[in-house]
Amino acid sequence: MSSSALLPVLPRTALVTGATSGIGWETARLLAEQGCTVIVHAPDTESGHHALERLVAAGTDRARLRLAVADFARLDDVRALASMVGAAHPVLDVLVNNAAVAAPERHTLTADGHELSFQVNFLAAYLLTHTLTGPLTARPGSRVVNVSSSMHRTASISWNDLNRERRYSRHAAYAQSQLALTVFARATAPTGCTTVSVHPGICETTLLPLYAHEGEPATEGAARVVRLCDPATELVPGGYYDRTALSPAAPVATEERTVRRLCKIADRLVAA
């Protein structure tokens, strides 16, 4: 028997954002079921504790769960979350950028001055991922999975009016945030880390009204996300997955100049 065969399989650690309900909650449950230590992100303490209680009631081992609270409408909260996670978990194997909100009916800016859905759905994920580069590169084979949407195909990035103050539409604002998240997956990932984006399907979540009247159970969408987190699943770096299939993203999402431009703007917008 080779010495390598005697090496223990180290437990993996995963951070799932937006894990209090829907696909995020189911993703946290499935990852914990696979033996991961799962950091369950919640926007507030009350919803976070409720999510943990529901996970334990569903059969999840409480010892595998950690709670992390941050309001993604506040970038300082994102920075504090990254600092806390990095200090407690110097090795992070999986980051699932799942947190998302529907753009409100009325144009809404965060305290940081950004359109709400653009910040929560994209800028927060961008900042969190970059700030966690250390833990994400501590062990080879780490993965960042951006839970995006097929709606990115209908979107355009309003480069001169990212907050869409001149002409606001909640559907256009939300779609823009999903396109940005899909584009971000194509940016150069930290060494040893693979980043992809996925449309998990139209599922029964709080975002369903943006898409349709009916959807699949959230657990089915989560299973597609978790599949991409599995080291046994081969990934194409920067790839866009439609449910389980590698699919062409919208042409604009594959343009290198778009990737560079978006990252340059995002760097400026999340600068402390």
CSV table of N, CA, C and O in Angstrom, one decimal, residues 12-19 23-24 27-28 31 36-42 68 70 72 78 81-86 89 91-99 120-148 181 184-185 189-190 192-198 222 224-231 235 239:
chain,number,residue,atom,x,y,z
A,12,ARG,N,-13.9,19.0,4.7
A,12,ARG,CA,-13.9,20.3,4.0
A,12,ARG,C,-14.8,21.3,4.7
A,12,ARG,O,-15.7,21.0,5.5
A,13,THR,N,-14.5,22.6,4.5
A,13,THR,CA,-15.2,23.7,5.1
A,13,THR,C,-15.9,24.5,4.0
A,13,THR,O,-15.2,24.8,3.0
A,14,ALA,N,-17.1,24.8,4.1
A,14,ALA,CA,-17.9,25.6,3.1
A,14,ALA,C,-18.6,26.8,3.7
A,14,ALA,O,-19.1,26.6,4.8
A,15,LEU,N,-18.6,27.9,3.0
A,15,LEU,CA,-19.4,29.0,3.4
A,15,LEU,C,-20.5,29.2,2.4
A,15,LEU,O,-20.2,29.3,1.2
A,16,VAL,N,-21.7,29.2,2.8
A,16,VAL,CA,-22.9,29.4,2.0
A,16,VAL,C,-23.6,30.7,2.3
A,16,VAL,O,-24.1,30.8,3.5
A,17,THR,N,-23.6,31.7,1.4
A,17,THR,CA,-24.3,32.9,1.7
A,17,THR,C,-25.7,32.8,1.4
A,17,THR,O,-26.1,32.0,0.5
A,18,GLY,N,-26.5,33.6,2.1
A,18,GLY,CA,-28.0,33.6,1.9
A,18,GLY,C,-28.5,32.2,2.2
A,18,GLY,O,-29.3,31.6,1.4
A,19,ALA,N,-28.1,31.6,3.4
A,19,ALA,CA,-28.4,30.2,3.7
A,19,ALA,C,-29.6,30.1,4.6
A,19,ALA,O,-29.7,29.0,5.3
A,23,ILE,N,-32.7,27.8,-1.8
A,23,ILE,CA,-31.6,27.1,-2.3
A,23,ILE,C,-30.4,27.1,-1.4
A,23,ILE,O,-29.7,26.1,-1.2
A,24,GLY,N,-30.2,28.3,-0.8
A,24,GLY,CA,-29.1,28.4,0.2
A,24,GLY,C,-29.2,27.5,1.4
A,24,GLY,O,-28.2,26.8,1.8
A,27,THR,N,-28.7,24.0,0.2
A,27,THR,CA,-27.3,23.7,-0.1
A,27,THR,C,-26.5,23.5,1.2
A,27,THR,O,-25.7,22.6,1.2
A,28,ALA,N,-26.8,24.3,2.2
A,28,ALA,CA,-26.1,24.1,3.5
A,28,ALA,C,-26.4,22.7,4.1
A,28,ALA,O,-25.5,22.0,4.6
A,31,LEU,N,-24.5,20.0,1.9
A,31,LEU,CA,-23.1,20.0,2.2
A,31,LEU,C,-22.8,19.4,3.5
A,31,LEU,O,-21.8,18.6,3.7
A,36,CYS,N,-19.2,18.1,5.3
A,36,CYS,CA,-18.6,19.4,5.4
A,36,CYS,C,-18.9,20.1,6.7
A,36,CYS,O,-20.0,20.0,7.2
A,37,THR,N,-18.0,20.9,7.2
A,37,THR,CA,-18.3,22.0,8.1
A,37,THR,C,-18.9,23.1,7.3
A,37,THR,O,-18.3,23.6,6.4
A,38,VAL,N,-20.1,23.5,7.7
A,38,VAL,CA,-20.8,24.6,6.9
A,38,VAL,C,-21.0,25.8,7.7
A,38,VAL,O,-21.6,25.8,8.7
A,39,ILE,N,-20.5,26.9,7.1
A,39,ILE,CA,-20.7,28.2,7.7
A,39,ILE,C,-22.0,28.8,7.1
A,39,ILE,O,-22.0,29.0,5.9
A,40,VAL,N,-23.0,28.9,7.9
A,40,VAL,CA,-24.3,29.3,7.4
A,40,VAL,C,-24.5,30.8,7.6
A,40,VAL,O,-24.5,31.4,8.7
A,41,HIS,N,-24.5,31.5,6.4
A,41,HIS,CA,-24.6,33.0,6.5
A,41,HIS,C,-26.1,33.4,6.5
A,41,HIS,O,-26.9,32.9,5.9
A,42,ALA,N,-26.3,34.4,7.4
A,42,ALA,CA,-27.7,35.0,7.6
A,42,ALA,C,-27.5,36.5,7.6
A,42,ALA,O,-26.5,37.0,8.1
A,68,ALA,N,-22.8,32.7,10.7
A,68,ALA,CA,-22.1,33.9,10.4
A,68,ALA,C,-23.2,34.9,10.0
A,68,ALA,O,-24.0,34.7,9.1
A,70,ALA,N,-24.2,38.8,8.6
A,70,ALA,CA,-23.8,40.0,7.9
A,70,ALA,C,-24.9,40.5,7.0
A,70,ALA,O,-25.5,39.7,6.3
A,72,PHE,N,-25.7,42.2,3.8
A,72,PHE,CA,-25.0,42.5,2.6
A,72,PHE,C,-25.3,43.9,2.0
A,72,PHE,O,-24.7,44.3,1.0
A,78,VAL,N,-19.9,43.0,5.3
A,78,VAL,CA,-19.2,42.0,4.4
A,78,VAL,C,-17.7,41.8,4.8
A,78,VAL,O,-17.2,40.7,4.9
A,81,LEU,N,-17.5,40.0,8.1
A,81,LEU,CA,-17.8,38.6,7.9
A,81,LEU,C,-16.5,37.9,7.4
A,81,LEU,O,-16.2,36.8,7.9
A,82,ALA,N,-15.9,38.5,6.4
A,82,ALA,CA,-14.7,37.9,5.8
A,82,ALA,C,-13.6,37.8,6.8
A,82,ALA,O,-12.9,36.8,6.9
A,83,SER,N,-13.5,38.8,7.6
A,83,SER,CA,-12.4,38.8,8.7
A,83,SER,C,-12.7,37.7,9.7
A,83,SER,O,-11.8,37.0,10.1
A,84,MET,N,-14.0,37.6,10.1
A,84,MET,CA,-14.3,36.5,11.1
A,84,MET,C,-14.1,35.1,10.5
A,84,MET,O,-13.6,34.3,11.2
A,85,VAL,N,-14.6,34.9,9.3
A,85,VAL,CA,-14.4,33.6,8.7
A,85,VAL,C,-12.9,33.3,8.5
A,85,VAL,O,-12.5,32.1,8.8
A,86,GLY,N,-12.2,34.2,8.0
A,86,GLY,CA,-10.7,34.0,7.8
A,86,GLY,C,-10.0,33.6,9.1
A,86,GLY,O,-9.1,32.8,9.1
A,89,HIS,N,-11.5,30.1,10.2
A,89,HIS,CA,-11.3,29.0,9.3
A,89,HIS,C,-10.2,29.4,8.3
A,89,HIS,O,-10.5,29.9,7.2
A,91,VAL,N,-8.6,27.7,6.4
A,91,VAL,CA,-8.8,26.9,5.1
A,91,VAL,C,-10.2,26.9,4.8
A,91,VAL,O,-11.1,26.5,5.6
A,92,LEU,N,-10.6,27.4,3.6
A,92,LEU,CA,-11.9,27.4,3.1
A,92,LEU,C,-12.0,26.7,1.8
A,92,LEU,O,-11.3,27.1,0.8
A,93,ASP,N,-12.7,25.6,1.7
A,93,ASP,CA,-12.7,24.8,0.5
A,93,ASP,C,-13.8,25.2,-0.5
A,93,ASP,O,-13.6,25.0,-1.7
A,94,VAL,N,-14.9,25.7,0.0
A,94,VAL,CA,-16.0,26.0,-0.9
A,94,VAL,C,-16.6,27.4,-0.4
A,94,VAL,O,-16.8,27.6,0.8
A,95,LEU,N,-16.8,28.2,-1.4
A,95,LEU,CA,-17.6,29.4,-1.2
A,95,LEU,C,-18.8,29.4,-2.2
A,95,LEU,O,-18.5,29.4,-3.4
A,96,VAL,N,-20.0,29.4,-1.7
A,96,VAL,CA,-21.2,29.5,-2.5
A,96,VAL,C,-21.8,30.9,-2.4
A,96,VAL,O,-22.3,31.2,-1.3
A,97,ASN,N,-21.6,31.7,-3.4
A,97,ASN,CA,-22.2,33.0,-3.4
A,97,ASN,C,-23.6,32.9,-3.9
A,97,ASN,O,-23.9,33.0,-5.1
A,98,ASN,N,-24.5,32.7,-2.9
A,98,ASN,CA,-25.9,32.5,-3.2
A,98,ASN,C,-26.8,33.6,-2.8
A,98,ASN,O,-27.9,33.8,-3.3
A,99,ALA,N,-26.4,34.5,-1.9
A,99,ALA,CA,-27.2,35.5,-1.3
A,99,ALA,C,-27.8,36.4,-2.4
A,99,ALA,O,-27.0,36.9,-3.3
A,120,VAL,N,-26.1,43.7,-3.1
A,120,VAL,CA,-26.3,42.5,-2.4
A,120,VAL,C,-26.0,41.3,-3.3
A,120,VAL,O,-25.4,40.3,-2.8
A,121,ASN,N,-26.4,41.3,-4.5
A,121,ASN,CA,-26.3,40.2,-5.4
A,121,ASN,C,-24.9,40.1,-6.1
A,121,ASN,O,-24.5,39.0,-6.4
A,122,PHE,N,-24.2,41.2,-6.2
A,122,PHE,CA,-22.9,41.1,-6.9
A,122,PHE,C,-21.8,41.7,-6.1
A,122,PHE,O,-20.8,41.0,-5.8
A,123,LEU,N,-21.9,43.0,-5.7
A,123,LEU,CA,-20.7,43.7,-5.1
A,123,LEU,C,-20.3,42.9,-3.8
A,123,LEU,O,-19.1,42.8,-3.5
A,124,ALA,N,-21.3,42.5,-3.0
A,124,ALA,CA,-21.0,41.8,-1.8
A,124,ALA,C,-20.2,40.5,-2.1
A,124,ALA,O,-19.3,40.1,-1.4
A,125,ALA,N,-20.7,39.8,-3.1
A,125,ALA,CA,-20.0,38.5,-3.5
A,125,ALA,C,-18.6,38.8,-4.0
A,125,ALA,O,-17.6,38.1,-3.7
A,126,TYR,N,-18.4,39.9,-4.7
A,126,TYR,CA,-17.1,40.3,-5.3
A,126,TYR,C,-16.2,40.6,-4.1
A,126,TYR,O,-15.0,40.1,-4.1
A,127,LEU,N,-16.6,41.4,-3.2
A,127,LEU,CA,-15.8,41.8,-2.0
A,127,LEU,C,-15.5,40.6,-1.2
A,127,LEU,O,-14.3,40.4,-0.7
A,128,LEU,N,-16.5,39.8,-0.9
A,128,LEU,CA,-16.3,38.6,0.0
A,128,LEU,C,-15.3,37.6,-0.6
A,128,LEU,O,-14.3,37.2,0.1
A,129,THR,N,-15.4,37.4,-1.9
A,129,THR,CA,-14.5,36.4,-2.5
A,129,THR,C,-13.1,36.9,-2.5
A,129,THR,O,-12.2,36.1,-2.2
A,130,HIS,N,-12.9,38.2,-2.9
A,130,HIS,CA,-11.5,38.7,-2.9
A,130,HIS,C,-10.9,38.8,-1.5
A,130,HIS,O,-9.7,38.5,-1.3
A,131,THR,N,-11.7,39.1,-0.5
A,131,THR,CA,-11.2,39.2,0.9
A,131,THR,C,-10.8,37.9,1.4
A,131,THR,O,-10.0,37.8,2.3
A,132,LEU,N,-11.5,36.8,0.9
A,132,LEU,CA,-11.2,35.5,1.4
A,132,LEU,C,-10.2,34.7,0.6
A,132,LEU,O,-10.1,33.5,0.7
A,133,THR,N,-9.4,35.4,-0.2
A,133,THR,CA,-8.4,34.8,-1.1
A,133,THR,C,-7.5,33.9,-0.3
A,133,THR,O,-7.1,32.8,-0.7
A,134,GLY,N,-7.0,34.4,0.9
A,134,GLY,CA,-6.1,33.6,1.7
A,134,GLY,C,-6.7,32.2,2.1
A,134,GLY,O,-6.1,31.2,1.7
A,135,PRO,N,-7.8,32.1,2.7
A,135,PRO,CA,-8.4,30.8,3.1
A,135,PRO,C,-8.7,30.0,1.8
A,135,PRO,O,-8.6,28.8,1.8
A,136,LEU,N,-9.1,30.7,0.7
A,136,LEU,CA,-9.5,29.9,-0.5
A,136,LEU,C,-8.3,29.4,-1.2
A,136,LEU,O,-8.5,28.5,-2.1
A,137,THR,N,-7.1,29.8,-0.9
A,137,THR,CA,-5.9,29.3,-1.6
A,137,THR,C,-5.0,28.5,-0.6
A,137,THR,O,-3.9,28.1,-1.0
A,138,ALA,N,-5.5,28.3,0.6
A,138,ALA,CA,-4.7,27.6,1.6
A,138,ALA,C,-4.6,26.1,1.2
A,138,ALA,O,-3.6,25.5,1.7
A,139,ARG,N,-5.5,25.6,0.5
A,139,ARG,CA,-5.5,24.2,0.1
A,139,ARG,C,-5.9,24.0,-1.4
A,139,ARG,O,-6.9,24.6,-1.7
A,140,PRO,N,-5.2,23.3,-2.2
A,140,PRO,CA,-5.6,23.2,-3.6
A,140,PRO,C,-7.0,22.6,-3.7
A,140,PRO,O,-7.4,21.8,-2.9
A,141,GLY,N,-7.6,22.9,-4.8
A,141,GLY,CA,-8.9,22.3,-5.1
A,141,GLY,C,-10.1,23.1,-4.6
A,141,GLY,O,-11.2,22.6,-4.7
A,142,SER,N,-9.9,24.3,-4.1
A,142,SER,CA,-11.1,25.0,-3.6
A,142,SER,C,-12.0,25.5,-4.8
A,142,SER,O,-11.5,25.6,-5.9
A,143,ARG,N,-13.2,25.8,-4.5
A,143,ARG,CA,-14.2,26.1,-5.5
A,143,ARG,C,-15.1,27.3,-5.0
A,143,ARG,O,-15.5,27.4,-3.8
A,144,VAL,N,-15.3,28.2,-5.9
A,144,VAL,CA,-16.3,29.3,-5.7
A,144,VAL,C,-17.4,29.1,-6.7
A,144,VAL,O,-17.2,29.0,-7.9
A,145,VAL,N,-18.6,29.0,-6.2
A,145,VAL,CA,-19.8,28.8,-7.1
A,145,VAL,C,-20.7,30.0,-6.9
A,145,VAL,O,-21.2,30.2,-5.8
A,146,ASN,N,-20.8,30.7,-8.0
A,146,ASN,CA,-21.7,31.9,-8.0
A,146,ASN,C,-23.1,31.4,-8.5
A,146,ASN,O,-23.2,30.9,-9.6
A,147,VAL,N,-24.1,31.5,-7.6
A,147,VAL,CA,-25.5,31.1,-8.0
A,147,VAL,C,-26.1,32.2,-8.8
A,147,VAL,O,-26.5,33.2,-8.2
A,148,SER,N,-26.1,32.1,-10.1
A,148,SER,CA,-26.5,33.2,-11.0
A,148,SER,C,-27.9,32.8,-11.5
A,148,SER,O,-28.7,32.2,-10.8
A,181,LEU,N,-22.6,39.0,-11.8
A,181,LEU,CA,-22.2,37.8,-11.1
A,181,LEU,C,-21.6,36.7,-12.1
A,181,LEU,O,-20.6,36.0,-11.8
A,184,PHE,N,-18.3,37.9,-13.4
A,184,PHE,CA,-17.3,37.8,-12.3
A,184,PHE,C,-16.7,36.4,-12.3
A,184,PHE,O,-15.5,36.2,-12.0
A,185,ALA,N,-17.5,35.4,-12.5
A,185,ALA,CA,-17.0,34.0,-12.5
A,185,ALA,C,-15.9,33.7,-13.5
A,185,ALA,O,-15.1,32.8,-13.4
A,189,ALA,N,-9.2,33.6,-11.3
A,189,ALA,CA,-9.4,33.1,-10.0
A,189,ALA,C,-8.1,33.0,-9.2
A,189,ALA,O,-7.0,32.9,-9.9
A,190,PRO,N,-8.1,33.1,-7.9
A,190,PRO,CA,-6.9,32.9,-7.1
A,190,PRO,C,-6.3,31.5,-7.5
A,190,PRO,O,-7.0,30.6,-7.8
A,192,GLY,N,-5.1,27.9,-7.6
A,192,GLY,CA,-5.6,26.8,-6.9
A,192,GLY,C,-7.1,26.7,-6.7
A,192,GLY,O,-7.6,25.8,-6.1
A,193,CYS,N,-7.8,27.8,-7.1
A,193,CYS,CA,-9.2,27.9,-6.9
A,193,CYS,C,-9.9,28.0,-8.2
A,193,CYS,O,-9.5,28.6,-9.2
A,194,THR,N,-11.1,27.3,-8.3
A,194,THR,CA,-11.8,27.3,-9.5
A,194,THR,C,-13.2,28.0,-9.3
A,194,THR,O,-13.9,27.7,-8.3
A,195,THR,N,-13.5,28.9,-10.2
A,195,THR,CA,-14.7,29.7,-10.0
A,195,THR,C,-15.6,29.4,-11.2
A,195,THR,O,-15.2,29.4,-12.3
A,196,VAL,N,-16.9,29.2,-10.9
A,196,VAL,CA,-17.9,29.0,-11.9
A,196,VAL,C,-19.2,29.7,-11.5
A,196,VAL,O,-19.4,30.1,-10.4
A,197,SER,N,-20.2,29.8,-12.5
A,197,SER,CA,-21.5,30.3,-12.1
A,197,SER,C,-22.5,29.2,-12.6
A,197,SER,O,-22.2,28.4,-13.5
A,198,VAL,N,-23.7,29.3,-12.0
A,198,VAL,CA,-24.7,28.3,-12.3
A,198,VAL,C,-26.1,28.9,-12.2
A,198,VAL,O,-26.4,29.7,-11.3
A,222,ALA,N,-30.6,23.2,-5.3
A,222,ALA,CA,-29.5,23.0,-4.4
A,222,ALA,C,-28.6,21.8,-4.8
A,222,ALA,O,-27.4,21.9,-4.7
A,224,ARG,N,-28.0,20.8,-7.6
A,224,ARG,CA,-27.2,21.2,-8.8
A,224,ARG,C,-26.0,22.0,-8.4
A,224,ARG,O,-24.9,22.0,-8.9
A,225,VAL,N,-26.2,22.9,-7.4
A,225,VAL,CA,-25.2,23.7,-6.8
A,225,VAL,C,-24.1,22.8,-6.1
A,225,VAL,O,-22.9,23.0,-6.3
A,226,VAL,N,-24.6,21.9,-5.3
A,226,VAL,CA,-23.7,21.0,-4.5
A,226,VAL,C,-22.9,20.1,-5.4
A,226,VAL,O,-21.7,19.8,-5.1
A,227,ARG,N,-23.5,19.7,-6.5
A,227,ARG,CA,-22.7,18.9,-7.5
A,227,ARG,C,-21.5,19.7,-8.0
A,227,ARG,O,-20.4,19.1,-8.1
A,228,LEU,N,-21.6,21.0,-8.1
A,228,LEU,CA,-20.4,21.8,-8.6
A,228,LEU,C,-19.4,22.0,-7.5
A,228,LEU,O,-18.3,22.3,-7.7
A,229,CYS,N,-19.9,21.8,-6.2
A,229,CYS,CA,-19.0,21.9,-5.1
A,229,CYS,C,-18.1,20.6,-4.8
A,229,CYS,O,-17.2,20.7,-4.1
A,230,ASP,N,-18.6,19.6,-5.4
A,230,ASP,CA,-18.0,18.2,-5.2
A,230,ASP,C,-16.7,18.1,-5.9
A,230,ASP,O,-16.6,18.3,-7.1
A,231,PRO,N,-15.6,17.8,-5.2
A,231,PRO,CA,-14.3,17.6,-5.9
A,231,PRO,C,-14.3,16.6,-7.0
A,231,PRO,O,-13.4,16.6,-7.9
A,235,LEU,N,-14.7,20.6,-13.4
A,235,LEU,CA,-15.3,21.9,-13.8
A,235,LEU,C,-14.4,22.6,-14.8
A,235,LEU,O,-13.2,22.4,-14.9
A,239,GLY,N,-16.6,28.6,-16.2
A,239,GLY,CA,-17.8,28.1,-16.9
A,239,GLY,C,-19.1,28.5,-16.3
A,239,GLY,O,-19.2,28.8,-15.2
